[in-house]
Coordinates of C-alpha atoms in Angstrom, one line a residue:
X179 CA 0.0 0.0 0.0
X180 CA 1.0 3.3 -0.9
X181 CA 0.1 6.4 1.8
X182 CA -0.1 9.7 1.4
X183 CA 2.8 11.0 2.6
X184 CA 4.6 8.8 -0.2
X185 CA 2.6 9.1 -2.8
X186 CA 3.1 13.1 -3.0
X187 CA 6.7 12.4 -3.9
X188 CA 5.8 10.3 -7.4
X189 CA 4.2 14.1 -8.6
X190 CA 7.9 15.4 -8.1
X191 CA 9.5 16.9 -11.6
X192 CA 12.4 14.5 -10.5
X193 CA 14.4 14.4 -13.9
X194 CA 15.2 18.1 -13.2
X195 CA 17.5 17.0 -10.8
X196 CA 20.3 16.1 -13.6
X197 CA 23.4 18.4 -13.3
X198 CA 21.8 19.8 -9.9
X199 CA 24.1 17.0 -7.8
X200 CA 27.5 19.8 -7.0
X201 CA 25.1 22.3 -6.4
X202 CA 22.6 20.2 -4.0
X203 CA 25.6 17.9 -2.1
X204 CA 26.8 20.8 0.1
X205 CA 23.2 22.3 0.9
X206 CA 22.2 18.1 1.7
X207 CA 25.2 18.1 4.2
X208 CA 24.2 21.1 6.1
X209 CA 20.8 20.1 6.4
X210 CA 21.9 16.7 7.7
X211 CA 24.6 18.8 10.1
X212 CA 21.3 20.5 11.9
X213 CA 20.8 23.8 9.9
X214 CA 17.1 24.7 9.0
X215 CA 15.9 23.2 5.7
X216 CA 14.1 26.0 4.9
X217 CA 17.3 28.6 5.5
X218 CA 19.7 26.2 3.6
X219 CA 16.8 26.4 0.8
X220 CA 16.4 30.1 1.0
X221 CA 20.3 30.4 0.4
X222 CA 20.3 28.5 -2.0
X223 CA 17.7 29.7 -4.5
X224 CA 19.3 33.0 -3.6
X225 CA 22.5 32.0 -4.8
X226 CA 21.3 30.5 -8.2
X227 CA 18.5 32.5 -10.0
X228 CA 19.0 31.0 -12.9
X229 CA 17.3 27.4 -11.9
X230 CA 13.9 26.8 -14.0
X231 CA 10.8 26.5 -12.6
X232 CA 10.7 22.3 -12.1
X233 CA 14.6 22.9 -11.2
X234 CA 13.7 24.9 -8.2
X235 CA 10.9 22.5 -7.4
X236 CA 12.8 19.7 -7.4
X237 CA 15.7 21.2 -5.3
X238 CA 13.3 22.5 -2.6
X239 CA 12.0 18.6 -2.9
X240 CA 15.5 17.7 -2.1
X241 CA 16.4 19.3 0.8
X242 CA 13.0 19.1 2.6
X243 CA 13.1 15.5 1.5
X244 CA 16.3 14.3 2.9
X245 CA 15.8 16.3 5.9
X246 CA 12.7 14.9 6.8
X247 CA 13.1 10.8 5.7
X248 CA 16.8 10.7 6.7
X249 CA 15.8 7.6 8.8
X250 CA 14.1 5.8 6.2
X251 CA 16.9 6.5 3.9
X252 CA 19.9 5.3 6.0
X253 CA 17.7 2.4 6.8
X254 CA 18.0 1.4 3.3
X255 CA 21.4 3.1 2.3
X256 CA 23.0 2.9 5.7
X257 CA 24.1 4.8 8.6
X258 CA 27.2 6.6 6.6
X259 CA 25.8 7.0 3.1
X260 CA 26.6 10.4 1.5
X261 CA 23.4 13.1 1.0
X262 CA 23.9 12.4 -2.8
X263 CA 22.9 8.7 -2.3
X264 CA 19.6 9.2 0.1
X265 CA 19.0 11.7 -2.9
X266 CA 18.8 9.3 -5.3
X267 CA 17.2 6.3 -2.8
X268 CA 14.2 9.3 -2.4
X269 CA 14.1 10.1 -6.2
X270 CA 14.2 6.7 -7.1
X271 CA 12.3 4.6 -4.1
X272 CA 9.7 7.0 -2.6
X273 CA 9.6 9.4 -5.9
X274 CA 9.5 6.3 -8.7
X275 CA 12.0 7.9 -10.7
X276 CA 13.9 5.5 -11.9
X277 CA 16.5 7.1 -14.0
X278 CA 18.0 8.8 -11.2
X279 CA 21.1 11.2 -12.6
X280 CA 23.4 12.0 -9.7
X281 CA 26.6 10.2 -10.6
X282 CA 26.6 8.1 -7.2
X283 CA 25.7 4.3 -7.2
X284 CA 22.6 3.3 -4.8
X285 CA 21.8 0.3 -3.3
X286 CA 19.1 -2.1 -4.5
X287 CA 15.9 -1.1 -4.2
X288 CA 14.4 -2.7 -1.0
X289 CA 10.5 -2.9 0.4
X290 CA 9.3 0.0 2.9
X291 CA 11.2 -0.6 6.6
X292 CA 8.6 -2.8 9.0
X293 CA 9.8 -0.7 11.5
X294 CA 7.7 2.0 11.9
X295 CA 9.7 4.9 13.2
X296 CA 12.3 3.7 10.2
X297 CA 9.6 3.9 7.6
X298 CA 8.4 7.7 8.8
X299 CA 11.5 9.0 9.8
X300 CA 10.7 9.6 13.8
X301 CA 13.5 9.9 16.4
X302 CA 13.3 7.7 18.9
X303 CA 12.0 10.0 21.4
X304 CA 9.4 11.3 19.3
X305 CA 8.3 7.8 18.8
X306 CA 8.1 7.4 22.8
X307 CA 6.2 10.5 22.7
X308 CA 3.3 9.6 20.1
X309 CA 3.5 6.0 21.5
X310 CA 2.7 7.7 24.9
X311 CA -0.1 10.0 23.9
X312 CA -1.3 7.7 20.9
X313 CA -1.1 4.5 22.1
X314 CA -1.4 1.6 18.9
X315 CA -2.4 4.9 16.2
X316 CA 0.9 6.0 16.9
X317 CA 2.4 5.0 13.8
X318 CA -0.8 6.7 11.7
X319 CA -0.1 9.9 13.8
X320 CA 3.8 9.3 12.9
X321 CA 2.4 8.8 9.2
X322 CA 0.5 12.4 8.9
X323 CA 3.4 14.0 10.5
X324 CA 5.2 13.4 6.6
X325 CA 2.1 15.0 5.1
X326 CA 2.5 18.9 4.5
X327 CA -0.5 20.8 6.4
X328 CA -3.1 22.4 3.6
X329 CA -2.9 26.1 3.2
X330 CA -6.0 27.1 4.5
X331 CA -7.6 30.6 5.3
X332 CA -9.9 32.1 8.1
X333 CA -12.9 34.5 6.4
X334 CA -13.0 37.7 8.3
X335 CA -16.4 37.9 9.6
X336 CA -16.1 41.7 10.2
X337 CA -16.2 42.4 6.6
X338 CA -17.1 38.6 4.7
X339 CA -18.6 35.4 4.6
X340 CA -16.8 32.1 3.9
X341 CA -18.9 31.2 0.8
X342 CA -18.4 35.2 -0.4
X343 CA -15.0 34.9 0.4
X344 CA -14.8 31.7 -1.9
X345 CA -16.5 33.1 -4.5
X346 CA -14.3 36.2 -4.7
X347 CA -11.2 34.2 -5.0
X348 CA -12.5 31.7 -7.5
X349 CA -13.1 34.8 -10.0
X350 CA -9.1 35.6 -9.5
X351 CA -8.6 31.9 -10.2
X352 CA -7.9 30.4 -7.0
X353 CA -10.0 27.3 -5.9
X354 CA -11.1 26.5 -2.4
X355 CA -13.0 23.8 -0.3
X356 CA -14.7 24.6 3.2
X357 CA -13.1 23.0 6.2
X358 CA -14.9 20.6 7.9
X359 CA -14.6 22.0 11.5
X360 CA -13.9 25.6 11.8
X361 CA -16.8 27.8 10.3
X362 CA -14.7 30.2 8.7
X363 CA -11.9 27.9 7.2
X364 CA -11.3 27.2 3.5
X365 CA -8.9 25.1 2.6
X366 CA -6.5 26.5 -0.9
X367 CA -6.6 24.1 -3.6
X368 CA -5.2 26.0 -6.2
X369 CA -1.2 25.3 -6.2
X370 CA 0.7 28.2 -6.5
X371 CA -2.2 30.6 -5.3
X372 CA 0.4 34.0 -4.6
X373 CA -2.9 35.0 -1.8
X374 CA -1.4 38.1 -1.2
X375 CA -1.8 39.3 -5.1
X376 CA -5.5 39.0 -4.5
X377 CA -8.0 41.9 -4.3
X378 CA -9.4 40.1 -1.5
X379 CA -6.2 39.8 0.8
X380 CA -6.1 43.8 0.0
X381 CA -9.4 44.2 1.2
X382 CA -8.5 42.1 4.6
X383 CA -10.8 39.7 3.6
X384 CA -8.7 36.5 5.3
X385 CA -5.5 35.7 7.3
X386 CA -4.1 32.6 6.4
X387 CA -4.2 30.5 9.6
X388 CA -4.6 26.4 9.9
X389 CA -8.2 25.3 11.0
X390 CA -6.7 23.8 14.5
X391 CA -5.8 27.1 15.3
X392 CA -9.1 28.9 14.4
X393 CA -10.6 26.6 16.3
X394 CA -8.9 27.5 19.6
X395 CA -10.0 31.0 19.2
X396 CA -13.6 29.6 18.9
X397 CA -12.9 27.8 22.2
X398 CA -12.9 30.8 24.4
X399 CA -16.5 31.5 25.9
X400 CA -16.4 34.9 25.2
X401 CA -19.9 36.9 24.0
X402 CA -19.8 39.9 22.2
X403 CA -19.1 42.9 24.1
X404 CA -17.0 40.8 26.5
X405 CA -13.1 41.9 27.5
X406 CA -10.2 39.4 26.2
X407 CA -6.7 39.7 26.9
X408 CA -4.5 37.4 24.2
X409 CA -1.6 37.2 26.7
X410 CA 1.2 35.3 24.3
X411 CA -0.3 37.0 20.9
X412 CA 2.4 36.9 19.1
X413 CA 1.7 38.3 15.6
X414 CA -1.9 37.9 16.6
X415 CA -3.8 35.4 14.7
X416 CA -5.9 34.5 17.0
X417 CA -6.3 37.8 18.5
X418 CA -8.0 38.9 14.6
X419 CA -9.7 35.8 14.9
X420 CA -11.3 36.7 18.0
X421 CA -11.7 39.9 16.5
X422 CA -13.6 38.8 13.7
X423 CA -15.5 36.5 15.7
X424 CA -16.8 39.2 18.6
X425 CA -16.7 42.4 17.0
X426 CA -17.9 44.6 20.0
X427 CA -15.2 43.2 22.1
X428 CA -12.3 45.1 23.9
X429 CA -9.6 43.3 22.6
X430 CA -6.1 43.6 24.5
X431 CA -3.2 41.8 23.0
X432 CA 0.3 41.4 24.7
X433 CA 3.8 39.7 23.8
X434 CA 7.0 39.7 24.8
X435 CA 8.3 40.1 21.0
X436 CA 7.9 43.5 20.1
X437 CA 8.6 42.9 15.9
X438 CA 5.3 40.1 16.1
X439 CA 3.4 43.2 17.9
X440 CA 4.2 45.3 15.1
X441 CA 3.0 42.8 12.6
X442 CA 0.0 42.3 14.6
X443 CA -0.6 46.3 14.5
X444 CA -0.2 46.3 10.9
X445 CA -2.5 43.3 10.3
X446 CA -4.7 44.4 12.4
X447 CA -5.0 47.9 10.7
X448 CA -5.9 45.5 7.2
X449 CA -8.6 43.7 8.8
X450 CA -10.3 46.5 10.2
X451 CA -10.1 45.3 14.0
X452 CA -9.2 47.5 17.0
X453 CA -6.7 45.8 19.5
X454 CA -5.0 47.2 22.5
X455 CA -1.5 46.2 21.7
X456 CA 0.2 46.6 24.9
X457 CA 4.2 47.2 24.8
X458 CA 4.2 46.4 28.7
X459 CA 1.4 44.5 30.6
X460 CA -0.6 46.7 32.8
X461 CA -0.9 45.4 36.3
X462 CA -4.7 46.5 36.7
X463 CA -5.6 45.2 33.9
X464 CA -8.7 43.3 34.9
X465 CA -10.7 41.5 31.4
X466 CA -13.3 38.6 31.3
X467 CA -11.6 36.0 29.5
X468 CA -7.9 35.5 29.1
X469 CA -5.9 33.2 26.1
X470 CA -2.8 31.7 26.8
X471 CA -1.5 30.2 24.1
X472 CA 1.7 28.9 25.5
X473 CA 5.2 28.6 24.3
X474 CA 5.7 24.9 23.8
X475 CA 7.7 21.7 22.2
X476 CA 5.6 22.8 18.8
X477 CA 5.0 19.0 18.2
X478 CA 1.5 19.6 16.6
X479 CA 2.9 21.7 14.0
X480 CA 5.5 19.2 12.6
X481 CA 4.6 18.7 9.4
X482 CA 5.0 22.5 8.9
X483 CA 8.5 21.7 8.6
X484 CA 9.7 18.8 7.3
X485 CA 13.1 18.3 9.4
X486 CA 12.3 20.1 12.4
X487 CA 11.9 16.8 14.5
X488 CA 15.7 15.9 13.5
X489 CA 15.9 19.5 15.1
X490 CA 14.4 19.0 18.3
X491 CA 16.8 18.2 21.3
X492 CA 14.9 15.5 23.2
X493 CA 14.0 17.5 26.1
X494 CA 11.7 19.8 24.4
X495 CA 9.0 18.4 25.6
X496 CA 10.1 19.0 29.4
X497 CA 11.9 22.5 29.3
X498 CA 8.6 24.1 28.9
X499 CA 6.6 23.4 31.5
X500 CA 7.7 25.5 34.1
X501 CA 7.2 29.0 32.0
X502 CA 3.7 27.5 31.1
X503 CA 3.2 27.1 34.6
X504 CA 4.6 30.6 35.3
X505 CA 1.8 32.4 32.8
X506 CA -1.2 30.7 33.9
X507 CA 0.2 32.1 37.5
X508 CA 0.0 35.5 35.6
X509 CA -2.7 35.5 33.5
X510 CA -4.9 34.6 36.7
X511 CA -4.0 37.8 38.0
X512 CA -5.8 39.3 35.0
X513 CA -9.4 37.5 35.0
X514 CA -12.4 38.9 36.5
X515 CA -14.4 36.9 39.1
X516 CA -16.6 34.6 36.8
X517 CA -14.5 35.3 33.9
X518 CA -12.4 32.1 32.4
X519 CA -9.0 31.7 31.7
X520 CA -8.3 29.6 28.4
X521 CA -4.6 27.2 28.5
X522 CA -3.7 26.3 24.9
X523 CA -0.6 24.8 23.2
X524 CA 0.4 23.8 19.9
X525 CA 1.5 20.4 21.2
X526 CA 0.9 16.5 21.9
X527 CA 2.5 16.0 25.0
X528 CA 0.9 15.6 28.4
X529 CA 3.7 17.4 30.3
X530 CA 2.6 20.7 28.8
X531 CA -0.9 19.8 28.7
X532 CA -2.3 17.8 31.6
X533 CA 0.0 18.2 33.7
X534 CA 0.3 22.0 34.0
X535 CA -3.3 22.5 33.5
X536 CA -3.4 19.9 36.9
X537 CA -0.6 21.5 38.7
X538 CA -2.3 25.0 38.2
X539 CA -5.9 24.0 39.4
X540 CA -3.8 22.3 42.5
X541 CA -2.0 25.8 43.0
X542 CA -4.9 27.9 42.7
X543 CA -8.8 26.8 43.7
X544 CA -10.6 29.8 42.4
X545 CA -10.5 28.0 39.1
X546 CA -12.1 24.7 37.9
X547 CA -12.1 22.8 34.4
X548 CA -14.9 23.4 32.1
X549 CA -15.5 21.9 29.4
X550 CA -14.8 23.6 26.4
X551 CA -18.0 24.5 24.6
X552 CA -17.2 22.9 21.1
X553 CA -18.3 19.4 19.7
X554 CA -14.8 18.5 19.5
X555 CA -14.9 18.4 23.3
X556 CA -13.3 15.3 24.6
X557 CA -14.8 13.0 27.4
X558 CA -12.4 15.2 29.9
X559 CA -13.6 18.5 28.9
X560 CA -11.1 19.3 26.8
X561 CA -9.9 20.1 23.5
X562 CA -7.5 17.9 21.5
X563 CA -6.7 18.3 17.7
X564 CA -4.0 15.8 16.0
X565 CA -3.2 15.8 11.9
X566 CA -3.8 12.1 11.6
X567 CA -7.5 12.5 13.4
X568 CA -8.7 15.9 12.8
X569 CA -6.7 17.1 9.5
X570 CA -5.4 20.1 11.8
X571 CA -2.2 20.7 13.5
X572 CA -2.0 19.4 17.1
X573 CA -3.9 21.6 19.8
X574 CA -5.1 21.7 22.8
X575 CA -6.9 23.8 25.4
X576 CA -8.5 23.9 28.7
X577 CA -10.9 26.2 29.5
X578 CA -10.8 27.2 33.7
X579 CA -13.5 29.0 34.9
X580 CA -12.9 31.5 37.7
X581 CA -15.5 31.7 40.3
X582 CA -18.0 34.5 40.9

């Protein structure tokens, strides 16, 4: 059987890879050394202009490839083989090209690994990790982790609907498809769309912004006219997708990372939403609802780059914790009797889920768990997206509900 996240690779313009091997070995190596894929492709393309359309394709299949099915490939080529020859074993094994040109002999072609963290490419660790919150679907969560994320788009409410929203982009020649869980999500079919050439990205019409994450905006119980403080915002998509979603709220938005405020400011300005974007958090600052959308290991955005889990030391998934634990103190400081404080990551794990969500409602007994008021609501009360499940990146969120 052939999945997904292999079958993608036989649409590859592979043949364009002949003459590209002097050019591509160096950029492999660094890659494979623990620089970012994506800043060894950036260089690259930089440095050589002059590559064709398929040529450029194929290189930036190259690098992300490698980087992210290194394990697979050594599998079959071994634990020493040069980048030139898991290259070819990706062009020619997981691509179906079979007249690889890269002037390197490769091993026999061989069956896909029965191990399953050898046929996905997982670390070890990250194995443990899905195995632990997964259980048996670990491998198919391993499996979607090698599938890019769709493009997919949030319709500003303040100004458009989702079907008008469609409409307007299929008259500029860009298809889309509604999302099956967040009500304002389309999902970009059209490959390459260039979104911010159309009218209606100039009218602040959509942010671009994967369903998961629209859909922990929609988990804060806010009503319209409430108070919301977006305490990690960042460069403030969920802050405009509160915005849209409430538009006679009192949006405040803070972040340690000035340059994201400023691109929240000026994002905000296109969408037509007012946001208090606050340099330094006010201490009396007192708001119904507050959204913490923690710093975290990032494991539920994986597949938003390819060889970020080779990346990863293996204690991401513990270092975070005790900041997490450290804003929720914070952000409690901030909610109103009756108001709710919302906990969200972009992450799998239960040690930056559960556990601080736990060790807060231990700490601090004005708060209790309520369920979050969606129909993706687990059995626990909470919220829990995962690619090979939901389609979205990996979320969660706890809603905790201040008493009166």
């Amino acid at each position: 059987m052939t999945f997904l996240a292999e079958a993608r690779l036989a649409n590859v313009p592979w043949a364009a890879l002949d003459g590209l091997g002097p050019m591509l070995a160096p950029a492999l190596e660094a890659i494979l050394s623990g620089q970012s894929a994506e800043t060894v492709l950036d260089r690259v393309l930089r440095a050589h202009r002059h590559l064709s359309a398929d040529q450029r394709r194929v290189t930036a299949e190259a690098l992300f490839g490698v980087g992210l099915w290194r394990r697979r490939l050594r599998a079959h080529a071994g634990p020493d083989a040069p980048p030139l020859v898991l290259l070819g074993v990706l062009a020619r094994d997981l691509g179906q090209h079979r007249a690889v040109s890269l002037d390197v002999t490769l091993p026999s072609p061989a069956p896909p690994p029965d191990d399953w963290r050898d046929r996905w490419s997982i670390p070890d660790w990250l194995a443990d990790v899905l195995h632990r919150v997964h259980g048996p679907d670990a491998p198919l969560a391993a499996e979607a982790l090698c599938r890019p994320g769709p493009v997919t788009l949030r319709a500003n409410r303040r100004v458009t609907t989702r079907d008008a929203l469609a409409h307007a982009l299929a008259d500029e020649g860009r298809r889309t498809a509604p999302a099956r869980l967040a009500p304002d999500a389309l999902h970009v079919t059209t490959r390459p769309a260039n979104l911010t050439a159309t009218t209606a990205w100039q009218r602040g019409w959509f942010e671009i912004q994967d369903e998961g994450s629209q859909l922990l905006a929609e988990a804060v119980p806010a009503r319209d006219g409430d108070t919301v403080l977006d305490l990690c915002a960042g460069a403030g998509g969920k802050t405009l997708a509160l915005a849209s979603r409430l538009p006679a709220a009192t949006l405040h938005a803070f972040d340690t990372d000035r340059e994201r405020l400023s691109r929240l400011r000026a994002r905000a300005s296109r969408a037509t939403a007012r946001v208090h974007v606050h340099l330094a958090l006010p201490e009396d600052l007192r708001v119904h609802h507050v959204l913490v959308d923690a710093p975290c290991s990032e494991l539920g955005a994986l597949r938003r780059g390819p060889d970020l889990r080779w990346r990863l030391p293996p204690d991401a998934v513990t270092r975070w914790p005790p900041a997490q634990r450290e804003l929720l103190r914070t952000a409690a400081r901030h909610v109103l009797p009756g108001g709710a404080l919302v906990y969200a990551t972009c992450t799998v794990t239960p040690d930056e889920n559960d556990a601080v969500v736990t060790s807060f409602l231990a700490e601090d007994p004005r708060f209790t768990l309520e369920p979050v008021s969606l129909p993706l609501c687990t059995p626990d009360g909470c919220l829990r997206l995962s690619p090979h499940v939901h389609g979205t990146d990996g979320f969660f969120a706890a809603v905790l509900r201040r008493a009166a």
